CSV table of C-alpha atoms and ligand atoms in Angstrom, one decimal:
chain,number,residue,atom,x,y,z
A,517,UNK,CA,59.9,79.9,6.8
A,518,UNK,CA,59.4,83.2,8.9
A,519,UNK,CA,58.4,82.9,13.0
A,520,UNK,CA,60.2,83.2,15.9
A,521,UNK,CA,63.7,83.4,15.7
A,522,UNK,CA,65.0,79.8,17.3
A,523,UNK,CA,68.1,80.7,19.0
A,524,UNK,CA,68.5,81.0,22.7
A,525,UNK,CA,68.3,84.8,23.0
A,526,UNK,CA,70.7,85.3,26.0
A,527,UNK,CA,73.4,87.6,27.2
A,528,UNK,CA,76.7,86.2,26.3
A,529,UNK,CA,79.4,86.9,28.7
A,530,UNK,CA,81.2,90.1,27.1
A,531,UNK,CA,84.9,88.7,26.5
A,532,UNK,CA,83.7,86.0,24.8
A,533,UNK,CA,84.9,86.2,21.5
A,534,UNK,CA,83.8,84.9,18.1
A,535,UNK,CA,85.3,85.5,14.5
A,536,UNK,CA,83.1,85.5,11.7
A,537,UNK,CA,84.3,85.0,8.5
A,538,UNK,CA,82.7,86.7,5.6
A,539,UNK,CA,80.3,88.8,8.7
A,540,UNK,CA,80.1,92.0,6.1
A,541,UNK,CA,77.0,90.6,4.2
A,542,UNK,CA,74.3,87.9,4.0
A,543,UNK,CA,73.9,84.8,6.2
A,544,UNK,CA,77.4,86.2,8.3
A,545,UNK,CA,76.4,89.4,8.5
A,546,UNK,CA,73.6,88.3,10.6
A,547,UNK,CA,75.6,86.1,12.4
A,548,UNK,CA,78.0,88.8,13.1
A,549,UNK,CA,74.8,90.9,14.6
A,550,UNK,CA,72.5,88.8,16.3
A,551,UNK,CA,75.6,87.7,18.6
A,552,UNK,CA,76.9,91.3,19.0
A,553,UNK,CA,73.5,92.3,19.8
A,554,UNK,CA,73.7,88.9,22.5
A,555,UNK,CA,77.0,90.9,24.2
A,556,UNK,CA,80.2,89.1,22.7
A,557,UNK,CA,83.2,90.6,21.2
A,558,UNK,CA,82.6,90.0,17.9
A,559,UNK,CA,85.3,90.0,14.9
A,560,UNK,CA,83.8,90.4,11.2
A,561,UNK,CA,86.7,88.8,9.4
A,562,UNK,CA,86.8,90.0,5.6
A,563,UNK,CA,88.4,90.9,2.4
A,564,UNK,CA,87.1,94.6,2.3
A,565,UNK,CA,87.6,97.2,5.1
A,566,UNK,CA,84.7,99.4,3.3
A,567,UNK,CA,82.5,96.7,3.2
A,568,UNK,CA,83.0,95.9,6.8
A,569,UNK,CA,83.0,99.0,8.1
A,570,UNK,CA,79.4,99.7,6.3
A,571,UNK,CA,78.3,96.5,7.8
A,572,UNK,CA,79.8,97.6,11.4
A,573,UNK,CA,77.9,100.9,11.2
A,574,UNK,CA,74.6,99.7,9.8
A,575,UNK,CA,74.4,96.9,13.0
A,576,UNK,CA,75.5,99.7,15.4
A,577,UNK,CA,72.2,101.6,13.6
A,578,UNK,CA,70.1,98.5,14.3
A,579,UNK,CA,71.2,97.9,17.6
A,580,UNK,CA,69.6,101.2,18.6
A,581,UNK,CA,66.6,100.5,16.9
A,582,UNK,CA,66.3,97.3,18.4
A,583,UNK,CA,67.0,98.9,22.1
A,584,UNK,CA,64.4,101.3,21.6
A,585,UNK,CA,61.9,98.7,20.1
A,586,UNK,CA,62.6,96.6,23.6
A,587,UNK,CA,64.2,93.6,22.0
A,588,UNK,CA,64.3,90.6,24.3
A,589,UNK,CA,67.3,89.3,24.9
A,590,UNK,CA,69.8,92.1,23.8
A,591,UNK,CA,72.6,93.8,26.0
A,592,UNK,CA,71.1,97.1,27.0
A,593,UNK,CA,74.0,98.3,28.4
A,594,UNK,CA,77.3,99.5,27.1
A,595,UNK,CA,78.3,99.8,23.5
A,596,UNK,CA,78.3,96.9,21.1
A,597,UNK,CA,81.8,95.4,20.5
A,598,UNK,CA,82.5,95.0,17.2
A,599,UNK,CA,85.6,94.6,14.8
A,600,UNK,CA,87.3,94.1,11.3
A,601,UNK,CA,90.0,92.0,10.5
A,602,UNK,CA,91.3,91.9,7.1
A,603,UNK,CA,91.1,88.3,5.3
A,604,UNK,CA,91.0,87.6,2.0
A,605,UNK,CA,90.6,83.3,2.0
A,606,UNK,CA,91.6,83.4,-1.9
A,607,UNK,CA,95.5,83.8,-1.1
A,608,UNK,CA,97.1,81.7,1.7
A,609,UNK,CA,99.7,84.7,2.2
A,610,UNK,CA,96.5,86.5,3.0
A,611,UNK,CA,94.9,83.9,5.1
A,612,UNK,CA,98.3,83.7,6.8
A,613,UNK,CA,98.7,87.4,7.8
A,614,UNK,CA,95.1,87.3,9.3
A,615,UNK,CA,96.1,84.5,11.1
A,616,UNK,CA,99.5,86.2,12.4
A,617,UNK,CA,97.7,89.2,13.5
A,618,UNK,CA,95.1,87.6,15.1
A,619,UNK,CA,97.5,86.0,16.9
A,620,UNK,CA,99.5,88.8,17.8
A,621,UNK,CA,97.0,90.6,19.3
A,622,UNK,CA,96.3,88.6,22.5
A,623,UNK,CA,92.9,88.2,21.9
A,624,UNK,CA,90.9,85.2,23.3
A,625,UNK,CA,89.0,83.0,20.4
A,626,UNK,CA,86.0,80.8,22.2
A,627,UNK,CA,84.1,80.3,18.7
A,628,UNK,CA,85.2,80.5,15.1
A,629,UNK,CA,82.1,80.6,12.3
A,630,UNK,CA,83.5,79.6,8.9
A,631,UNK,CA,81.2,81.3,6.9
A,632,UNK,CA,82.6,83.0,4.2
A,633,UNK,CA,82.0,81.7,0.9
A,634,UNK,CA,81.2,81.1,-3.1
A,635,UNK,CA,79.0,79.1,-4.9
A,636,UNK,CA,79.2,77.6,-8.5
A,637,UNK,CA,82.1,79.8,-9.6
A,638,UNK,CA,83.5,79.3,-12.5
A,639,UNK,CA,86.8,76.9,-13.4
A,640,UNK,CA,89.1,79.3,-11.8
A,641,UNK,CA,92.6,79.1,-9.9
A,642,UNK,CA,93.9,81.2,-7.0
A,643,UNK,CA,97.8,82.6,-6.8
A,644,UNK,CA,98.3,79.5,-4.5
A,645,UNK,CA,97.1,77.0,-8.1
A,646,UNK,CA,94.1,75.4,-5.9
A,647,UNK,CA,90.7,75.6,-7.5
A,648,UNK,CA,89.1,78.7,-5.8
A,649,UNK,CA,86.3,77.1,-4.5
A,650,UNK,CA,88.7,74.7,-2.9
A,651,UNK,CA,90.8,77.0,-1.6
A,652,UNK,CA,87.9,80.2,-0.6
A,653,UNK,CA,85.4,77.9,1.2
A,654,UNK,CA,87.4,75.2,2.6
A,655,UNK,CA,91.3,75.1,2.4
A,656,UNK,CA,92.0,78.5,3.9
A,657,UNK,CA,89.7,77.8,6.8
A,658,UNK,CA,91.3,74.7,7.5
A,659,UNK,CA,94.6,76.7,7.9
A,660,UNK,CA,92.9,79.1,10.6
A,661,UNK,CA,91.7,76.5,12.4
A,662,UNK,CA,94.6,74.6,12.7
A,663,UNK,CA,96.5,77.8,13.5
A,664,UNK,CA,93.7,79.1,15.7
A,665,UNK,CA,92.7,75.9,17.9
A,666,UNK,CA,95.6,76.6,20.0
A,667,UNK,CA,94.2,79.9,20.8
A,668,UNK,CA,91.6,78.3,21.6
A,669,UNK,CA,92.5,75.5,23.3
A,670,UNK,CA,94.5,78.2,26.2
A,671,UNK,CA,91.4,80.8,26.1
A,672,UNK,CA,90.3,79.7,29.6
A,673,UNK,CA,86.9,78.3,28.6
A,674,UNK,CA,85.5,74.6,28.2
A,675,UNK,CA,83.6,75.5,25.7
A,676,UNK,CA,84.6,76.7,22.4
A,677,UNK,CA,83.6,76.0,19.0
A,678,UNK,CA,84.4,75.5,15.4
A,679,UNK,CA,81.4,76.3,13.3
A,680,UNK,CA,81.4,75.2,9.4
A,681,UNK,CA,79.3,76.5,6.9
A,682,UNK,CA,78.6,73.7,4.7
A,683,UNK,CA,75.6,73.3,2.5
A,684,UNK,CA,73.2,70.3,1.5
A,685,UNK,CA,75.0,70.7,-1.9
A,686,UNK,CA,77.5,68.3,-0.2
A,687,UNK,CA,75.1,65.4,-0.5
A,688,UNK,CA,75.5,65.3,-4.8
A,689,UNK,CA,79.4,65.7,-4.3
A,690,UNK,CA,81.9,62.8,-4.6
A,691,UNK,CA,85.1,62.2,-3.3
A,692,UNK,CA,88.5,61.4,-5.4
A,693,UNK,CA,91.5,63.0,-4.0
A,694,UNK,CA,93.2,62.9,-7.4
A,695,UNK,CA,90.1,64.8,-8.5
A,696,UNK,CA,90.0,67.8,-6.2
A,697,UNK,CA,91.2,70.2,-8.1
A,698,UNK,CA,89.4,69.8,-11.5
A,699,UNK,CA,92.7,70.8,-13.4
A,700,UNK,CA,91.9,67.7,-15.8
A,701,UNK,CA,89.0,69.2,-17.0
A,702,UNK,CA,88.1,71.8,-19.5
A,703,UNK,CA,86.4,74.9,-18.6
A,704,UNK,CA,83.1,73.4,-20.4
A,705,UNK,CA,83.5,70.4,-18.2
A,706,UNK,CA,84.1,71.9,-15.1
A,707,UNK,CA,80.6,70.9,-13.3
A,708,UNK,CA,80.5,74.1,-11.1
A,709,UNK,CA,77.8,72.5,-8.8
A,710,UNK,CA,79.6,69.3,-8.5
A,711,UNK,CA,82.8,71.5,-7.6
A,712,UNK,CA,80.9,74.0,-5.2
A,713,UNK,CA,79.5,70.5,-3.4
A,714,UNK,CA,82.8,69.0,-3.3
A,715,UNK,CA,84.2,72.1,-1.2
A,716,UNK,CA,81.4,71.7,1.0
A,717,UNK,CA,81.5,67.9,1.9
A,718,UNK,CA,85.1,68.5,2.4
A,719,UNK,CA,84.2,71.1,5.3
A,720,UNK,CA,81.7,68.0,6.5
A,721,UNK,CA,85.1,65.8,6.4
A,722,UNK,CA,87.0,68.3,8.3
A,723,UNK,CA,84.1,68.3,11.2
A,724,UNK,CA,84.8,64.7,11.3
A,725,UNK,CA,88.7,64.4,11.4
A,726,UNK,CA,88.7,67.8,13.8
A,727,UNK,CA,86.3,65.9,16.5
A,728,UNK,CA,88.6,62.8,16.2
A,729,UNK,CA,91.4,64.8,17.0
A,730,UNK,CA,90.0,67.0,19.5
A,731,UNK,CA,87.4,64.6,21.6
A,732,UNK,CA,89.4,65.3,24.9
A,733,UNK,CA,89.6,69.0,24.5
A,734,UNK,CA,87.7,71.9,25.0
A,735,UNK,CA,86.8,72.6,21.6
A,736,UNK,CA,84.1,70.9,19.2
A,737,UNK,CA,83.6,71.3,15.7
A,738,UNK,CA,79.7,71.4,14.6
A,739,UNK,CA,78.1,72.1,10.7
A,740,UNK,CA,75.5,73.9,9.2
A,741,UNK,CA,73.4,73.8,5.5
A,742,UNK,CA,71.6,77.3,6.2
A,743,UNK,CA,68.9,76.3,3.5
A,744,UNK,CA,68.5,78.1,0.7
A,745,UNK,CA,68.8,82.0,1.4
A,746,UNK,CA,68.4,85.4,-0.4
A,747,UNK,CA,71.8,86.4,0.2
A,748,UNK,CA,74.5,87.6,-2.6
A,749,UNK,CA,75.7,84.1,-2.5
A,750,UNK,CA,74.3,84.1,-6.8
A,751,UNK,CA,77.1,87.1,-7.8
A,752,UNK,CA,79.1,84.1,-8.5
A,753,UNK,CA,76.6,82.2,-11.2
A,754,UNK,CA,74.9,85.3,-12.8
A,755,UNK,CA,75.6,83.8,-15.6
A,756,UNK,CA,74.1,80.1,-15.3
A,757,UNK,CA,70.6,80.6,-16.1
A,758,UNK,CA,68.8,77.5,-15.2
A,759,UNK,CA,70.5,78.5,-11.6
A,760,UNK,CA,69.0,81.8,-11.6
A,761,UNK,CA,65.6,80.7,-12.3
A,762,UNK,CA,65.7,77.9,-9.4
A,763,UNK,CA,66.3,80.5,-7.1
A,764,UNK,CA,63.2,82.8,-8.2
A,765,UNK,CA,60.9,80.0,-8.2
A,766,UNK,CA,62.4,79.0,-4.9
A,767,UNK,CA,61.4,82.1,-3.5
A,768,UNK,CA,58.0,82.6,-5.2
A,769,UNK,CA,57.4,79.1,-3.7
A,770,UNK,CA,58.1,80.7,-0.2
A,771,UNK,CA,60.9,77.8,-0.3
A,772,UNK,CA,63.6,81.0,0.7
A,773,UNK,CA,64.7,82.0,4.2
A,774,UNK,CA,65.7,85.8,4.3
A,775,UNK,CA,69.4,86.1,5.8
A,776,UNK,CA,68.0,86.1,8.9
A,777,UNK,CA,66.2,82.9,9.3
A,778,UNK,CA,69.4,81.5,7.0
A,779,UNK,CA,71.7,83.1,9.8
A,780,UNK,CA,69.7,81.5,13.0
A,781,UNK,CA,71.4,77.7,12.8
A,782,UNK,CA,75.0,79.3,13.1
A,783,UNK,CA,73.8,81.2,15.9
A,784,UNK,CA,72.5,78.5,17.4
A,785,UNK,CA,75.5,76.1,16.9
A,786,UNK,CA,77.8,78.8,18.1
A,787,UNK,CA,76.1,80.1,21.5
A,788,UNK,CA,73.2,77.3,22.7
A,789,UNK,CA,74.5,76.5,25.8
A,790,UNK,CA,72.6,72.8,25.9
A,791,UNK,CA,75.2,72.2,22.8
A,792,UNK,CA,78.2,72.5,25.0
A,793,UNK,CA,80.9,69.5,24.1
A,794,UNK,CA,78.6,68.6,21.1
A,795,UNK,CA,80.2,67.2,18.2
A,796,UNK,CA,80.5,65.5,14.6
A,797,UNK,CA,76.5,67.4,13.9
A,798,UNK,CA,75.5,68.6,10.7
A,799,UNK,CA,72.8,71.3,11.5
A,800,UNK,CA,69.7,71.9,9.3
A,801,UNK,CA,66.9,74.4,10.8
A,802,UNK,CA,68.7,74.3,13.9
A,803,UNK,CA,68.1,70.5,13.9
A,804,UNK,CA,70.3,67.9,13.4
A,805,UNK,CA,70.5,66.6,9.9
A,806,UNK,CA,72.2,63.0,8.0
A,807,UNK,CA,75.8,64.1,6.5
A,808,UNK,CA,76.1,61.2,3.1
A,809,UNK,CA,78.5,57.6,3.5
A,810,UNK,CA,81.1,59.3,1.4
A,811,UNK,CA,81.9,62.2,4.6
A,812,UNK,CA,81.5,59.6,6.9
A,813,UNK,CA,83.9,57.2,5.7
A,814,UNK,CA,87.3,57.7,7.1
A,815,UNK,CA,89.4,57.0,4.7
A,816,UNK,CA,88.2,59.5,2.9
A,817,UNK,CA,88.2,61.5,5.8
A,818,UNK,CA,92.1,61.4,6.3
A,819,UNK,CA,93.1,61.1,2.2
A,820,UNK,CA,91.4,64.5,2.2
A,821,UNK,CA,93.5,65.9,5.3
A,822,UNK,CA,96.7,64.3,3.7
A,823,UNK,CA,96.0,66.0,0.8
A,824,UNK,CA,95.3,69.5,2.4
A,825,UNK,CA,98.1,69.0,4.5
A,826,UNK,CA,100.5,69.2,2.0
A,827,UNK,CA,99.1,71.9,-0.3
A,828,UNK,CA,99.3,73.7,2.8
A,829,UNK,CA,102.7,72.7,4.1
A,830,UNK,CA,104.6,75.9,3.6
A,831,UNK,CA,102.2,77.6,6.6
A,832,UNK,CA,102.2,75.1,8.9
A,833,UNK,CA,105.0,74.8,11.8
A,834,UNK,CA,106.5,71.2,12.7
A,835,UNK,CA,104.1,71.4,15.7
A,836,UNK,CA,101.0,72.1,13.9
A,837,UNK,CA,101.9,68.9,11.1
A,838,UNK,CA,102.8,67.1,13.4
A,839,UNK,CA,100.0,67.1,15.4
A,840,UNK,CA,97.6,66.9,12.6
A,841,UNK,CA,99.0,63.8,10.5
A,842,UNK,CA,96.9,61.2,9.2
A,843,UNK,CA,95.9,58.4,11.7
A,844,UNK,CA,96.6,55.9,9.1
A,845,UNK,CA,98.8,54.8,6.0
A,846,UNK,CA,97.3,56.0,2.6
B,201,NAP,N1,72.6,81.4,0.5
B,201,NAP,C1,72.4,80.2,0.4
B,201,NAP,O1,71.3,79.7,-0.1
B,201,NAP,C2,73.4,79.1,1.0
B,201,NAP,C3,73.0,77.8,0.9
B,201,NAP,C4,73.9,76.8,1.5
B,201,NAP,C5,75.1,77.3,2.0
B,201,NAP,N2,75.4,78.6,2.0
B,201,NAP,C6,76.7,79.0,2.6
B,201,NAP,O2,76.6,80.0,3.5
B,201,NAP,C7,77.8,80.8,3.6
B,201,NAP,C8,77.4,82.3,3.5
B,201,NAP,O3,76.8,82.6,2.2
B,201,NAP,P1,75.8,83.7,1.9
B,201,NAP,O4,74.6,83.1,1.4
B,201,NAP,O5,75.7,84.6,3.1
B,201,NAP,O6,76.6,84.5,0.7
B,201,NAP,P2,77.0,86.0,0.5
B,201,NAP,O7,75.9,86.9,0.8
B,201,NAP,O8,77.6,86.0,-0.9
B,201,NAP,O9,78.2,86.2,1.5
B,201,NAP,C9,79.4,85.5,1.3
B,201,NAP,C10,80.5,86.1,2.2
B,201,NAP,O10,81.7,85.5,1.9
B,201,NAP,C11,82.7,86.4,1.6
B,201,NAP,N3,83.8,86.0,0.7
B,201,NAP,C12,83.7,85.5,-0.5
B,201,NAP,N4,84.9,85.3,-1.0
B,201,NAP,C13,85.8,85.6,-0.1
B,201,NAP,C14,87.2,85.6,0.0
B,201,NAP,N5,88.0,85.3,-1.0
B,201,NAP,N6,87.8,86.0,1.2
B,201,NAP,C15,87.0,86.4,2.2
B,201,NAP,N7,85.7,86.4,2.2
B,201,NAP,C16,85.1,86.1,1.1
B,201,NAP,C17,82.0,87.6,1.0
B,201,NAP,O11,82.7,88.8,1.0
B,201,NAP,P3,82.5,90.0,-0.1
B,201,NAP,O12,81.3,90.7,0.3
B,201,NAP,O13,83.8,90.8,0.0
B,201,NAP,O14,82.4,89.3,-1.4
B,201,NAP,C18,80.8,87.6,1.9
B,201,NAP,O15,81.1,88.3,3.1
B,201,NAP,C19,78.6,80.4,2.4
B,201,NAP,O16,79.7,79.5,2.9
B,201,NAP,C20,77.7,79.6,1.5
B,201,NAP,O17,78.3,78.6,0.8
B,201,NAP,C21,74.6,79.5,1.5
């Protein structure tokens, strides 16, 4: 899995800016780093400040390291600019206040990586009553990027971009919008892989009704399955044994990518420049990969917007649903 890092190590121009969500640990914090190191303003969007701000310091301590190892491709010049936001993507009120001070602020937004995430929790429901999967990994990233693509759309650049982190767990998932929140099951029932890959082919979905949406504009929406990475994505299944022991024998198999590696597909999506005005790919090893028929179909597609639409209503302006309704009658 190891070798040469495969993204385009260039200097990014130093107002672009990129949010990542989740940047404090794992696959995002690389994310956060290797594009920081690249030159961009770079916002690690997450639910900690102490977190963050140990994650801020330690890629401030590898930037030098790297500087006086000679690393191709990084800025050698001026400080590194990087900064925390406060999101928490299990509330909505949360979501919402990121989304007003991010606003508020003036910043640009040229590319926003939806990283943040959980795996295989437990049946559980957020103050908002959406399955927390639902809500953490997809819902509340759909209402920054609908809040957000304005921003975007008037940041002055042709080329900005929606990354999604999705996950090949999206290809055993199934689609029933009646379904989606799992509240007819019983916590034995709940089928926490099944759940885990329905929030990730609804991110899949959401590339697809984004690009439909946006295919005159500026800004493109692209996926990502990271492969399977040694990150602290298992805190949430510490519990689900047969799970555990996948992921050792995963790695002693050499099957694993260290955060790194898992990080270098989201970098790739969110600064290649030869992907500029690329749309509707799901990204696997920086290459592109099938999505399954069910996040293809449309239908699907715009039941699931529909759906989100309204769980989200109370956050939305008139402009905002307005612009986003479903294309046709459900
Ligand atoms: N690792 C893999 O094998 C793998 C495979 C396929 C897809 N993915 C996807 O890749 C993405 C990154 O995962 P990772 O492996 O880097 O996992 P990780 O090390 O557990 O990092 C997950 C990040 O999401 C954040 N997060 C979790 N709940 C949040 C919430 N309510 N609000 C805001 N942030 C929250 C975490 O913040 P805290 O530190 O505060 O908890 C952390 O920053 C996820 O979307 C995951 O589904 C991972």
């Amino acid at each position: 899995m190891g070798g040469k890092v495969s993204f385009p190590r260039i200097n990014l121009d130093r107002d672009k800016t990129v949010v990542v969500t989740g940047g404090n640990t794992g696959i995002g914090y690389e994310t956060a780093k290797w594009i920081a190191f690249l030159g961009a303003k770079v916002i690690i969007a997450c639910r900690s400040e102490e977190r963050a701000n140990e994650a801020i310091n330690k890629i401030k301590a590898e930037y030098q390291a790297e500087k006086e190892r000679g690393t191709d491709g990084i800025i050698k010049d001026g400080d590194l600019n990087i900064e925390f936001m406060q999101l928490d993507l299990s509330s909505l009120k949360s979501t919402k206040r990121f989304i007003d001070a991010y606003k508020s602020s003036g910043r640009k937004l040229h590319v926003l990586i939806c990283n943040a995430g959980i795996a295989m929790h437990e049946q559980a429901y957020t103050e908002d009553e959406n399955e927390l999967m639902f809500q953490v990994n997809y819902l509340s990233h759909l209402l920054i990027t609908l809040h957000l693509i304005p921003v975007m759309k008037e940041s002055g650049s042709d080329d900005c971009r929606i990354v999604l982190l999705s996950s090949a767990a999206h290809l055993m998932a199934a689609f029933d919008v009646t379904k989606i929140q799992g509240n007819h099951l019983s916590k034995d029932n709940f089928d926490r892989l099944k759940y885990y890959g329905n929030s990730k082919l609804y991110q899949i979905m959401q590339m697809y009704y984004m690009n439909r949406r946006l295919k005159d504009t500026n800004v493109s929406v692209l996926s990502i399955h990271p492969g399977i990475v040694e990150t602290e994505i298992d805190r949430s299944f510490q519990d689900l044994g047969r799970w555990k022991v996948f992921f050792r024998m995963s790695k002693l198999f050499g099957f694993t990518k260290n955060p790194l590696e898992g990080a270098e597909s989201s970098i790739n999506a969110a600064i290649n420049p030869d992907l500029k005005g690329t749309r509707d790919v799901y990204f696997q090893n920086c290459k592109a990969s099938s999505t399954n028929s069910t996040a293809r179909n449309m239908v699907n597609q715009e039941t699931l917007l529909k759906f989100s639409l309204e769980r989200l209503k109370d956050y939305l302006t008139e402009d905002i649903a307005k612009d986003w309704m479903p294309e046709i009658q459900i």
